[in-house]
Amino acid sequence: MFNTLLRKIIRTGVGRGRFIMAGVGLTVALLLIFSAVQVQVNYSELLYGKSNQDSIANFLVINKEINGNDPENTLSQQEVEKLKQQPFVVTIGQLSASRFKVSAQSPSDNFPFYTDLFFESVPNEFIDVTSKDWTWSPGSRTIPLVIPNQFLDIYNFGFAPSQNLFQLTQEMVMALPIVINIHTNGTTVPFTGRVVGFSDRISSVLVPQNFLDWANKTYGTQSAGKTSRVVIKTNDPGDPKLASYLKKNGLVTNADKTRFSKYRSIVNTVVGASWVTGVVMLLFALLVFSLFIQLTIASTKHEIQLLITLGASPRQLQKFLLKQFLPTNIVIAFLCLLAVAVLQFFIHRFLQNQNMEVSQLISPFTILAAVLIVLVLWIVNVSTIRKYIKQTGE
Amino acid sequence: MNIQLQKVIPVPLKDKFSSRSSHIWNQQVLFTDGEWIKIKAPSGTGKTTLINIMYKVRYDYEGTVQWNSKDLREIKGDELAMLRQQKVSVIFQDLRLFANLTARENIELKRVMQQPFYEKDAIESMAATLGVTHVLDQRAGTCSYGEQQRIAIIRSLMQPFKWLIMDEPFSHLDKENIKRAATLIAAECKQRNAGFVLTDLDEDDHFEYSNFYNL
């Protein structure tokens, strides 16, 4: 009842336009801030979420950029060490190359081929092929091989049609024994090669590390080779720090896998911009709100003074004024949160169609942000009202 | 609750009053709980100033005013409001109604500002006693001074109090209405065991005063 009378005495209708403007400003500000938080959460969920882990994308083969000036583009031991220190590198594996001449040919005349070849090896943990045949024991004349998937693609879709040859399935290739000849000091040592898997990760002809070590020692003709390529395992191939480190140090990798870093930089920029804009707008909205409160109190100064003279307590007036202003703020914050929640639900549905998994619910961080902002609004409202009521009462 | 004035003298009127003898200005005065006090004051002797100092709407004075042995200067904010809601009521000479509210709303405001002392129908019955029932739903600003004064009187009686401070409360009323208003005020004060301070230009016998002062 008292408040009904106060509402008639303290007209809050003054400057209604300004109040609406401040409300709109606050709405935009909160939408920006909440979506910035939500996008950030979604993005890290996409990057680090279990269901989104793409094992291939997490391994990168890195080599020096070939610019045509240097005769050999190898990584020094220091460069490898430095790379190892980088925060985005989990583990690092060096590719070692064969230091002898080797060739491969078909055992059958029905299906003739001959090629000079090379081998490389890398620690097993970096290979995306798990096969029980992927072992070599000393003395064995059979060498398991892992070849790039692209080889088979090139053969099947480029070479075979042009030469009027059979197209081969992976199983057919794996069933086919290959004659491997290692050439050393004018003699030829025959082995049998067997393809045990196809790699999407490393585009090279891989053999087990212990075989290569043995073969290099036994047949090696050239001096110990330098590292020309390394494989790194990283948690986030889209990390812009990774891309910029590679660029700065003249290194390159399968560009395809770091393409994410470009999107990532864009998302970071957009999120950052929306943060800054949101916070600046929030500050302005707070300013306009407190000016509006000040204006309301100033324009009803005489009424407030008379109320205080008649015995209305500052606390009663503060409570009344807070009731006039704060609910709008809270409603705006709630509606913005709701809008972001609805948006999140649709983003979830949309991304699900793209095989990307983000939560369909709004993140607790966004809710926390809303709670914090409401707290800030409350503090600004209360302190402004208290200050100007006190000023008016004196 | 006692009201005590110790060597109170308003700063702007200091020179003018220090040469004049007065029962109040620059004296030690004690208004004891329940006393009915008449202060007679010719024009220009600071009647309204005194009321304003005693009710703490003016601060430009020397000396101290005490409510219940506490310096009025030290009573502020919510504490002051609590005393004005529970202990000290006032009728200003200039009435101070909210012109945009109806007469009833003006009275109601003071009724519900604190835990109500009277039920709502007390407004009707007091308005009937003072003959202002017909203006209750009229905007206070459009009422005559006589009506406004009666509204202000009723407003001051809506709350609990130990002291009623009145500044020429009957200045706009005729004899008949003064009699009715004084009877009502006397009854209300008796009911609360409350004292009052009334200032006026002339002597009168509206109440059974327990103490007279000349300003």
Coordinates of C-alpha atoms in Angstrom, one line a residue:
Chain A
M1 CA 0.0 0.0 0.0
F2 CA 2.8 2.4 1.0
N3 CA 4.6 1.4 -2.3
T4 CA 1.4 2.1 -4.3
L5 CA 1.4 5.7 -2.9
L6 CA 5.1 6.0 -3.4
R7 CA 4.6 5.0 -7.0
K8 CA 2.2 7.9 -7.4
I9 CA 4.6 10.3 -5.7
I10 CA 7.9 9.3 -7.2
R11 CA 7.1 9.2 -10.9
T12 CA 9.6 6.9 -12.6
G13 CA 8.2 7.8 -16.0
V14 CA 10.6 10.7 -16.4
G15 CA 13.1 9.9 -19.2
R16 CA 11.3 6.7 -20.1
G17 CA 13.0 6.9 -23.5
R18 CA 16.5 6.9 -21.9
F19 CA 15.4 3.9 -19.8
I20 CA 14.4 2.0 -22.8
M21 CA 17.7 2.9 -24.6
A22 CA 19.7 1.7 -21.6
G23 CA 17.6 -1.5 -21.6
V24 CA 18.3 -2.1 -25.3
G25 CA 22.0 -1.4 -24.7
L26 CA 22.1 -3.8 -21.8
T27 CA 20.3 -6.5 -23.9
V28 CA 22.8 -6.2 -26.7
A29 CA 25.7 -6.2 -24.3
L30 CA 24.5 -9.2 -22.4
L31 CA 23.8 -11.1 -25.7
L32 CA 27.3 -10.4 -26.8
I33 CA 28.9 -11.4 -23.6
F34 CA 26.8 -14.6 -23.1
S35 CA 27.4 -15.7 -26.7
A36 CA 31.1 -15.0 -26.3
V37 CA 31.3 -17.2 -23.3
Q38 CA 29.1 -19.9 -24.9
V39 CA 31.0 -19.9 -28.2
Q40 CA 34.3 -20.2 -26.3
V41 CA 32.9 -23.2 -24.3
N42 CA 31.5 -24.8 -27.5
Y43 CA 34.8 -24.3 -29.3
S44 CA 36.9 -25.9 -26.6
E45 CA 34.3 -28.7 -26.4
L46 CA 34.8 -29.3 -30.2
L47 CA 38.6 -29.2 -29.9
Y48 CA 39.1 -31.3 -26.8
G49 CA 35.8 -33.3 -26.5
K50 CA 36.4 -37.0 -26.6
S51 CA 33.8 -37.6 -29.3
N52 CA 35.4 -35.1 -31.6
Q53 CA 39.0 -36.4 -31.3
D54 CA 40.2 -37.2 -34.7
S55 CA 43.2 -39.4 -34.2
I56 CA 44.7 -38.6 -37.6
A57 CA 44.5 -34.9 -37.1
N58 CA 46.5 -35.1 -34.0
F59 CA 49.7 -36.3 -35.7
L60 CA 51.6 -34.0 -37.9
V61 CA 54.6 -34.7 -40.1
I62 CA 56.8 -31.7 -40.1
N63 CA 59.7 -30.9 -42.4
K64 CA 61.7 -27.9 -43.5
E65 CA 60.2 -25.8 -46.2
I66 CA 61.8 -26.6 -49.5
N67 CA 62.8 -23.3 -51.1
G68 CA 65.2 -24.6 -53.8
N69 CA 68.2 -22.8 -52.3
D70 CA 69.5 -25.3 -49.8
P71 CA 70.8 -28.6 -51.2
E72 CA 69.5 -30.4 -48.1
N73 CA 66.6 -29.4 -46.0
T74 CA 67.1 -31.2 -42.7
L75 CA 66.4 -30.4 -39.1
S76 CA 69.3 -30.1 -36.8
Q77 CA 69.3 -31.8 -33.4
Q78 CA 68.8 -28.4 -31.8
E79 CA 65.8 -27.6 -34.0
V80 CA 64.3 -30.9 -33.0
E81 CA 65.0 -30.2 -29.3
K82 CA 63.5 -26.8 -29.6
L83 CA 60.4 -28.2 -31.2
K84 CA 60.1 -30.7 -28.4
Q85 CA 60.0 -27.9 -25.9
Q86 CA 57.0 -26.3 -27.4
P87 CA 53.8 -26.5 -25.4
F88 CA 51.7 -27.8 -28.2
V89 CA 54.0 -30.8 -28.8
V90 CA 53.1 -33.9 -26.7
T91 CA 55.6 -36.3 -28.2
I92 CA 57.9 -36.2 -31.1
G93 CA 59.2 -39.0 -33.3
Q94 CA 62.0 -38.7 -35.8
L95 CA 61.8 -40.4 -39.2
S96 CA 65.0 -42.3 -40.0
A97 CA 65.7 -43.1 -43.6
S98 CA 67.4 -46.0 -45.3
R99 CA 71.0 -45.4 -46.2
F100 CA 71.3 -48.0 -48.9
K101 CA 69.8 -48.6 -52.3
V102 CA 66.7 -50.7 -52.5
S103 CA 64.4 -51.7 -55.3
A104 CA 61.1 -53.6 -55.4
Q105 CA 59.6 -55.8 -58.1
S106 CA 56.8 -58.1 -58.8
P107 CA 57.3 -61.8 -58.3
S108 CA 54.9 -62.6 -61.1
D109 CA 55.0 -61.9 -64.8
N110 CA 51.2 -61.5 -64.9
F111 CA 51.6 -58.4 -63.0
P112 CA 55.0 -56.9 -63.7
F113 CA 56.4 -53.9 -62.0
Y114 CA 59.8 -52.7 -60.9
T115 CA 60.7 -49.6 -58.9
D116 CA 63.6 -48.1 -57.0
L117 CA 62.6 -47.6 -53.5
F118 CA 63.6 -46.2 -50.1
F119 CA 62.5 -47.1 -46.5
E120 CA 61.8 -44.9 -43.6
S121 CA 60.9 -45.8 -40.0
V122 CA 59.4 -44.2 -37.1
P123 CA 58.6 -45.3 -33.5
N124 CA 55.5 -47.5 -33.5
E125 CA 53.4 -45.2 -31.5
F126 CA 53.3 -42.7 -34.4
I127 CA 51.9 -45.2 -36.9
D128 CA 48.2 -45.4 -37.4
V129 CA 48.3 -49.1 -38.4
T130 CA 47.9 -51.8 -35.9
S131 CA 48.7 -55.2 -37.3
K132 CA 50.1 -58.3 -35.6
D133 CA 52.4 -58.7 -38.6
W134 CA 54.0 -55.4 -38.0
T135 CA 57.1 -57.0 -36.5
W136 CA 60.5 -58.0 -37.7
S137 CA 62.8 -60.4 -35.9
P138 CA 66.5 -60.5 -36.7
G139 CA 67.3 -63.1 -39.3
S140 CA 63.9 -63.0 -40.9
R141 CA 63.9 -62.4 -44.7
T142 CA 60.4 -61.0 -44.7
I143 CA 59.9 -57.3 -44.2
P144 CA 56.5 -55.9 -43.2
L145 CA 55.7 -52.7 -45.0
V146 CA 53.3 -49.9 -44.4
I147 CA 52.6 -47.8 -47.5
P148 CA 50.6 -44.6 -47.8
N149 CA 47.0 -44.9 -48.8
Q150 CA 47.7 -42.3 -51.5
F151 CA 50.1 -44.8 -53.3
L152 CA 47.2 -47.2 -53.8
D153 CA 44.9 -44.3 -54.9
I154 CA 47.5 -43.1 -57.4
Y155 CA 47.8 -46.6 -58.7
N156 CA 44.1 -47.4 -58.9
F157 CA 42.9 -44.2 -60.3
G158 CA 45.8 -42.9 -62.2
F159 CA 48.2 -45.5 -63.2
A160 CA 46.1 -48.7 -63.7
P161 CA 43.5 -47.2 -66.1
S162 CA 46.2 -45.6 -68.2
Q163 CA 48.2 -48.9 -68.5
N164 CA 45.2 -51.1 -68.8
L165 CA 46.0 -52.8 -65.6
F166 CA 43.8 -54.3 -62.8
Q167 CA 42.7 -52.1 -60.0
L168 CA 43.7 -53.5 -56.7
T169 CA 42.0 -53.6 -53.3
Q170 CA 43.9 -53.2 -50.1
E171 CA 43.5 -57.0 -49.4
M172 CA 44.9 -57.8 -52.8
V173 CA 47.9 -55.7 -52.2
M174 CA 48.4 -57.2 -48.8
A175 CA 48.2 -60.7 -50.2
L176 CA 50.9 -59.9 -52.8
P177 CA 54.5 -60.8 -51.9
I178 CA 56.9 -58.2 -53.2
V179 CA 60.5 -59.0 -54.1
I180 CA 62.7 -56.5 -52.3
N181 CA 66.4 -56.2 -53.3
I182 CA 68.9 -54.4 -51.3
H183 CA 71.9 -53.4 -53.3
T184 CA 75.2 -53.2 -51.5
N185 CA 78.8 -53.1 -52.8
G186 CA 77.8 -54.6 -56.1
T187 CA 75.8 -57.5 -54.6
T188 CA 72.1 -57.8 -54.2
V189 CA 70.4 -59.2 -51.2
P190 CA 66.9 -60.4 -51.8
F191 CA 64.1 -60.1 -49.2
T192 CA 60.4 -60.6 -49.4
G193 CA 58.2 -57.6 -48.6
R194 CA 54.7 -57.8 -47.4
V195 CA 52.4 -54.8 -47.1
V196 CA 50.6 -55.1 -43.7
G197 CA 48.8 -51.8 -43.7
F198 CA 48.1 -48.4 -45.3
S199 CA 48.8 -45.2 -43.5
D200 CA 46.9 -41.9 -43.8
R201 CA 49.3 -40.2 -41.6
I202 CA 52.8 -40.6 -42.9
S203 CA 53.4 -40.5 -46.6
S204 CA 56.4 -42.8 -46.8
V205 CA 57.3 -46.5 -47.2
L206 CA 57.7 -47.6 -43.6
V207 CA 59.5 -50.6 -42.2
P208 CA 59.9 -51.6 -38.6
Q209 CA 62.5 -49.5 -36.8
N210 CA 64.6 -52.5 -35.7
F211 CA 64.8 -53.8 -39.3
L212 CA 66.0 -50.4 -40.5
D213 CA 68.5 -50.0 -37.8
W214 CA 69.9 -53.4 -38.6
A215 CA 69.8 -52.9 -42.3
N216 CA 71.5 -49.5 -42.1
K217 CA 74.3 -51.0 -40.0
T218 CA 74.7 -54.0 -42.3
Y219 CA 74.2 -52.5 -45.7
G220 CA 74.5 -48.7 -45.1
T221 CA 76.8 -47.0 -47.6
Q222 CA 76.1 -43.4 -46.8
S223 CA 77.1 -41.6 -43.6
A224 CA 74.5 -41.3 -40.9
G225 CA 71.6 -39.3 -42.3
K226 CA 70.2 -36.2 -40.7
T227 CA 66.6 -35.9 -39.7
S228 CA 64.6 -34.6 -42.6
R229 CA 61.2 -35.2 -41.1
V230 CA 59.7 -35.5 -37.7
V231 CA 56.2 -36.6 -36.5
I232 CA 54.7 -34.8 -33.6
K233 CA 51.7 -35.7 -31.6
T234 CA 49.7 -32.6 -30.5
N235 CA 46.4 -32.1 -28.6
D236 CA 45.3 -29.4 -30.9
P237 CA 46.4 -29.3 -34.5
G238 CA 44.3 -26.2 -34.8
D239 CA 46.4 -24.3 -32.3
P240 CA 47.3 -21.0 -33.9
K241 CA 50.6 -21.0 -31.8
L242 CA 51.6 -24.2 -33.7
A243 CA 50.9 -22.7 -37.1
S244 CA 52.8 -19.5 -36.2
Y245 CA 55.7 -21.4 -34.7
L246 CA 56.1 -23.5 -37.9
K247 CA 55.9 -20.4 -40.1
K248 CA 58.5 -18.5 -38.0
N249 CA 60.9 -21.4 -38.2
G250 CA 60.6 -22.2 -41.9
L251 CA 58.8 -25.5 -41.2
V252 CA 55.9 -26.9 -43.0
T253 CA 53.4 -29.7 -42.4
N254 CA 50.4 -31.3 -44.0
A255 CA 48.6 -27.9 -44.4
D256 CA 45.3 -29.7 -44.4
K257 CA 45.5 -30.6 -40.8
T258 CA 46.4 -27.1 -39.5
R259 CA 43.7 -25.5 -41.6
F260 CA 41.7 -25.5 -38.4
S261 CA 44.1 -22.9 -37.0
K262 CA 42.9 -20.4 -39.5
Y263 CA 39.3 -20.9 -38.4
R264 CA 40.5 -20.9 -34.8
S265 CA 42.2 -17.5 -35.2
I266 CA 39.0 -16.1 -36.8
V267 CA 36.8 -17.5 -34.0
N268 CA 39.3 -16.1 -31.5
T269 CA 39.1 -12.7 -33.1
V270 CA 35.4 -12.7 -33.3
V271 CA 34.9 -14.0 -29.8
G272 CA 37.5 -11.4 -28.6
A273 CA 35.8 -8.6 -30.4
S274 CA 32.4 -9.6 -29.1
W275 CA 33.9 -9.7 -25.6
V276 CA 35.3 -6.2 -25.9
T277 CA 32.1 -4.8 -27.5
G278 CA 29.9 -6.5 -24.9
V279 CA 31.9 -5.2 -22.0
V280 CA 32.1 -1.7 -23.4
M281 CA 28.4 -1.7 -24.0
L282 CA 27.7 -3.1 -20.6
L283 CA 29.7 -0.3 -19.1
F284 CA 27.7 2.2 -21.1
A285 CA 24.4 0.6 -20.2
L286 CA 25.5 0.7 -16.5
L287 CA 26.3 4.4 -16.9
V288 CA 23.0 5.2 -18.5
F289 CA 21.1 3.2 -15.9
S290 CA 22.8 5.0 -13.0
L291 CA 22.2 8.3 -14.8
F292 CA 18.6 7.4 -15.2
I293 CA 18.3 6.6 -11.5
Q294 CA 20.0 9.8 -10.7
L295 CA 17.6 11.7 -13.0
T296 CA 14.6 10.1 -11.5
I297 CA 15.7 11.0 -8.0
A298 CA 16.7 14.5 -9.0
S299 CA 13.4 15.2 -10.8
T300 CA 11.4 14.1 -7.7
K301 CA 13.8 15.7 -5.3
H302 CA 11.1 17.8 -3.5
E303 CA 8.8 14.8 -3.1
I304 CA 11.6 12.7 -1.7
Q305 CA 12.6 15.5 0.7
L306 CA 9.0 15.8 1.9
L307 CA 8.6 12.1 2.3
I308 CA 11.8 12.0 4.4
T309 CA 10.5 15.0 6.4
L310 CA 7.2 13.2 7.0
G311 CA 9.2 10.2 8.3
A312 CA 9.8 7.9 5.4
S313 CA 13.1 6.1 6.0
P314 CA 15.9 6.1 3.5
R315 CA 15.7 2.3 3.6
Q316 CA 12.0 2.4 2.6
L317 CA 12.8 4.7 -0.3
Q318 CA 15.8 2.7 -1.4
K319 CA 13.8 -0.5 -1.3
F320 CA 11.1 1.1 -3.3
L321 CA 13.4 2.5 -5.9
L322 CA 15.4 -0.7 -6.2
K323 CA 12.1 -2.5 -6.9
Q324 CA 11.4 0.0 -9.8
F325 CA 14.8 -0.5 -11.5
L326 CA 16.3 -3.8 -10.7
P327 CA 13.6 -6.2 -12.0
T328 CA 14.0 -4.8 -15.5
N329 CA 17.7 -5.6 -15.3
I330 CA 17.1 -9.1 -14.1
V331 CA 14.4 -9.8 -16.7
I332 CA 16.8 -8.6 -19.4
A333 CA 19.6 -10.8 -18.1
F334 CA 17.2 -13.8 -17.9
L335 CA 15.8 -13.2 -21.4
C336 CA 19.3 -12.9 -22.9
L337 CA 20.3 -16.1 -21.1
L338 CA 17.2 -17.8 -22.5
A339 CA 17.9 -16.5 -26.0
V340 CA 21.5 -17.9 -25.9
A341 CA 20.1 -21.2 -24.5
V342 CA 17.6 -21.5 -27.4
L343 CA 20.4 -20.6 -29.8
Q344 CA 22.6 -23.3 -28.3
F345 CA 19.9 -25.9 -28.7
F346 CA 19.8 -25.1 -32.5
I347 CA 23.5 -25.0 -32.8
H348 CA 23.6 -28.4 -31.2
R349 CA 21.1 -29.7 -33.7
F350 CA 22.9 -28.1 -36.6
L351 CA 26.4 -29.3 -35.7
Q352 CA 25.1 -32.8 -35.0
N353 CA 24.1 -33.0 -38.7
Q354 CA 27.8 -32.1 -39.4
N355 CA 29.0 -34.8 -37.1
M356 CA 30.2 -32.4 -34.5
E357 CA 29.1 -32.7 -30.9
V358 CA 28.4 -29.8 -28.6
S359 CA 26.2 -29.8 -25.6
Q360 CA 22.5 -29.0 -26.2
L361 CA 22.4 -27.2 -22.9
I362 CA 23.9 -23.8 -22.1
S363 CA 27.2 -24.1 -20.3
P364 CA 27.5 -23.4 -16.5
F365 CA 30.1 -20.8 -17.3
T366 CA 27.4 -18.8 -19.3
I367 CA 25.1 -19.1 -16.3
L368 CA 27.9 -18.0 -14.0
A369 CA 28.5 -15.0 -16.2
A370 CA 24.8 -14.1 -16.0
V371 CA 24.8 -14.4 -12.2
L372 CA 28.0 -12.2 -12.0
I373 CA 26.5 -9.6 -14.2
V374 CA 23.2 -9.5 -12.3
L375 CA 25.3 -9.1 -9.2
V376 CA 27.2 -6.1 -10.8
L377 CA 23.8 -4.6 -11.8
W378 CA 22.5 -5.0 -8.3
I379 CA 25.6 -3.3 -6.8
V380 CA 25.4 -0.4 -9.3
N381 CA 21.7 0.0 -8.6
V382 CA 22.0 -0.1 -4.9
S383 CA 25.0 2.1 -4.6
T384 CA 23.5 4.7 -7.0
I385 CA 20.2 4.8 -5.2
R386 CA 21.8 4.9 -1.8
K387 CA 24.1 7.7 -2.8
Y388 CA 21.5 10.0 -4.3
I389 CA 18.8 9.3 -1.6
K390 CA 21.4 10.2 1.0
Q391 CA 22.3 13.4 -1.0
T392 CA 18.6 14.3 -1.3
G393 CA 17.8 13.7 2.3
E394 CA 20.6 16.0 3.6
Chain B
M1 CA 10.5 11.0 25.9
N2 CA 11.7 14.6 26.8
I3 CA 12.6 17.3 24.4
Q4 CA 15.4 19.6 25.6
L5 CA 16.6 22.9 24.2
Q6 CA 20.0 24.0 25.4
K7 CA 21.0 27.6 24.5
V8 CA 19.4 27.2 21.1
I9 CA 19.6 30.2 18.8
P10 CA 19.3 30.3 15.0
V11 CA 22.4 31.7 13.4
P12 CA 20.7 34.1 10.9
L13 CA 18.7 35.6 13.7
K14 CA 21.5 35.7 16.3
D15 CA 22.0 39.4 16.5
K16 CA 18.3 40.2 16.4
F17 CA 17.4 37.8 19.2
S18 CA 20.4 38.2 21.6
S19 CA 19.1 41.6 22.6
R20 CA 15.6 40.4 23.2
S21 CA 14.4 38.5 26.2
S22 CA 12.8 35.1 25.3
H23 CA 11.7 32.0 27.2
I24 CA 13.1 29.8 24.6
W25 CA 16.0 31.3 22.5
N26 CA 19.4 31.0 24.3
Q27 CA 17.8 29.4 27.3
Q28 CA 17.7 26.0 28.9
V29 CA 14.3 24.6 28.2
L30 CA 12.9 21.1 29.1
F31 CA 9.6 19.8 27.7
T32 CA 8.8 16.9 29.8
D33 CA 6.9 13.8 28.6
G34 CA 3.2 14.5 28.3
E35 CA 3.3 18.2 28.7
W36 CA 0.9 20.4 26.7
I37 CA 2.9 23.4 25.7
K38 CA 1.8 26.7 24.2
I39 CA 4.4 28.9 22.7
K40 CA 3.1 32.4 22.1
A41 CA 5.1 34.3 19.5
P42 CA 4.4 37.5 17.7
S43 CA 5.2 37.6 14.0
G44 CA 8.9 37.6 13.1
T45 CA 10.1 36.1 16.4
G46 CA 11.1 32.8 14.8
K47 CA 8.1 30.6 15.5
T48 CA 8.4 28.5 12.4
T49 CA 12.2 28.5 12.7
L50 CA 11.8 27.0 16.2
I51 CA 9.4 24.3 14.9
N52 CA 11.8 23.5 12.1
I53 CA 14.8 23.3 14.4
M54 CA 12.9 21.1 16.9
Y55 CA 11.7 18.7 14.1
K56 CA 15.2 18.7 12.4
V57 CA 14.4 20.4 9.1
R58 CA 16.7 23.2 9.9
Y59 CA 20.3 22.9 11.1
D60 CA 21.5 26.5 11.1
Y61 CA 21.5 27.1 14.9
E62 CA 23.8 27.2 17.8
G63 CA 23.2 25.2 21.0
T64 CA 21.7 21.7 21.0
V65 CA 18.3 20.2 20.7
Q66 CA 17.9 16.8 22.4
W67 CA 15.2 14.2 21.8
N68 CA 15.3 11.7 24.6
S69 CA 18.6 13.0 25.8
K70 CA 20.2 12.5 22.4
D71 CA 21.6 15.4 20.4
L72 CA 19.3 15.8 17.4
R73 CA 22.3 16.5 15.2
E74 CA 23.4 12.9 15.8
I75 CA 20.0 11.4 14.9
K76 CA 20.1 10.6 11.2
G77 CA 18.7 8.5 8.4
D78 CA 16.8 5.4 9.4
E79 CA 16.9 6.2 13.2
L80 CA 15.5 9.7 12.5
A81 CA 12.8 8.2 10.3
M82 CA 11.9 5.6 13.0
L83 CA 11.4 8.4 15.6
R84 CA 9.3 10.4 13.2
Q85 CA 7.2 7.4 12.5
Q86 CA 6.8 6.3 16.2
K87 CA 7.5 9.3 18.5
V88 CA 7.2 12.7 17.0
S89 CA 4.4 13.9 14.7
V90 CA 4.1 17.3 13.1
I91 CA 1.7 19.8 11.6
F92 CA 3.5 22.4 9.5
Q93 CA 2.2 25.9 9.0
D94 CA 2.6 25.5 5.3
L95 CA 0.8 22.1 5.6
R96 CA 3.0 20.3 3.1
L97 CA 0.6 18.0 1.4
F98 CA 1.3 16.2 -1.9
A99 CA -0.7 18.4 -4.3
N100 CA -1.1 15.6 -6.8
L101 CA -2.4 13.0 -4.3
T102 CA -6.0 13.1 -3.1
A103 CA -6.7 14.2 0.4
R104 CA -7.3 10.6 1.3
E105 CA -4.0 9.4 -0.2
N106 CA -2.2 12.1 1.7
I107 CA -3.6 10.8 5.0
E108 CA -3.2 7.2 4.0
L109 CA 0.5 7.7 3.2
K110 CA 1.1 8.5 6.9
R111 CA -1.1 5.7 8.0
V112 CA 0.8 3.0 6.2
M113 CA 4.3 4.5 6.4
Q114 CA 4.8 2.4 9.5
Q115 CA 2.9 -0.4 11.1
P116 CA -0.6 1.2 11.0
F117 CA -1.8 2.8 14.3
Y118 CA -5.4 3.0 13.1
E119 CA -7.5 1.0 10.7
K120 CA -8.5 2.6 7.5
D121 CA -11.9 3.7 8.6
A122 CA -10.3 6.1 11.1
I123 CA -9.7 8.4 8.1
E124 CA -13.4 8.5 7.4
S125 CA -14.4 9.1 11.0
M126 CA -11.9 11.9 11.6
A127 CA -12.8 13.5 8.3
A128 CA -16.4 13.4 9.4
T129 CA -15.5 15.0 12.7
L130 CA -13.7 17.9 11.0
G131 CA -16.2 18.2 8.2
V132 CA -13.9 17.3 5.2
T133 CA -15.5 14.1 4.1
H134 CA -16.5 15.7 0.8
V135 CA -13.0 16.5 -0.2
L136 CA -11.4 13.2 0.7
D137 CA -11.2 12.0 -2.9
Q138 CA -10.3 15.4 -4.3
R139 CA -6.7 16.3 -5.2
A140 CA -5.1 18.0 -2.2
G141 CA -3.9 20.8 -4.5
T142 CA -7.4 21.8 -5.3
C143 CA -8.7 22.0 -1.7
S144 CA -9.0 25.3 0.1
Y145 CA -6.4 26.2 2.7
G146 CA -9.0 25.5 5.5
E147 CA -9.6 22.0 4.0
Q148 CA -5.9 21.4 3.5
Q149 CA -5.2 22.4 7.1
R150 CA -7.7 19.9 8.4
I151 CA -6.3 17.2 6.1
A152 CA -2.8 17.9 7.6
I153 CA -4.2 17.7 11.1
I154 CA -5.8 14.3 10.4
R155 CA -2.6 13.1 8.7
S156 CA -0.6 13.9 11.8
L157 CA -2.9 11.9 13.9
M158 CA -2.7 8.7 11.9
Q159 CA 0.6 7.6 13.5
P160 CA 1.7 6.7 17.0
F161 CA 3.5 9.6 18.8
K162 CA 4.7 10.9 22.1
W163 CA 5.0 14.5 20.9
L164 CA 2.9 16.4 18.4
I165 CA 4.5 19.5 17.1
M166 CA 2.1 22.1 15.7
D167 CA 2.9 25.4 14.0
E168 CA -0.2 27.6 13.9
P169 CA -2.4 24.6 13.2
F170 CA -5.6 26.6 13.2
S171 CA -4.6 29.6 11.1
H172 CA -7.0 28.9 8.3
L173 CA -10.0 27.7 10.4
D174 CA -13.0 29.4 11.8
K175 CA -14.0 29.3 15.5
E176 CA -16.3 26.3 15.1
N177 CA -13.8 24.3 13.2
I178 CA -11.0 25.2 15.6
K179 CA -13.1 23.9 18.4
R180 CA -13.7 20.6 16.7
A181 CA -10.0 20.2 15.7
A182 CA -8.8 21.1 19.1
T183 CA -11.1 18.5 20.7
L184 CA -9.9 15.9 18.3
I185 CA -6.3 16.6 18.9
A186 CA -6.8 16.7 22.7
A187 CA -8.5 13.4 22.6
E188 CA -5.8 11.8 20.4
C189 CA -3.0 13.1 22.7
K190 CA -4.8 11.8 25.8
Q191 CA -5.2 8.5 24.2
R192 CA -1.5 8.2 23.5
N193 CA -0.4 10.0 26.8
A194 CA 1.4 12.3 24.4
G195 CA 2.5 15.9 24.9
F196 CA 2.4 18.6 22.3
V197 CA 4.1 21.9 21.4
L198 CA 1.8 24.4 19.8
T199 CA 2.9 27.8 18.5
D200 CA 0.5 30.6 17.8
L201 CA 0.4 34.4 17.5
D202 CA -2.0 35.0 20.3
E203 CA -3.2 33.6 23.6
D204 CA -6.0 31.1 23.4
D205 CA -7.9 28.6 25.4
H206 CA -8.2 25.8 22.9
F207 CA -6.5 23.3 25.2
E208 CA -5.8 22.9 28.9
Y209 CA -2.1 23.8 28.5
S210 CA 0.3 22.7 31.2
N211 CA 3.0 25.3 30.3
F212 CA 3.2 28.6 28.5
Y213 CA 6.2 30.2 26.9
N214 CA 6.8 33.4 25.1
L215 CA 9.2 33.3 22.2

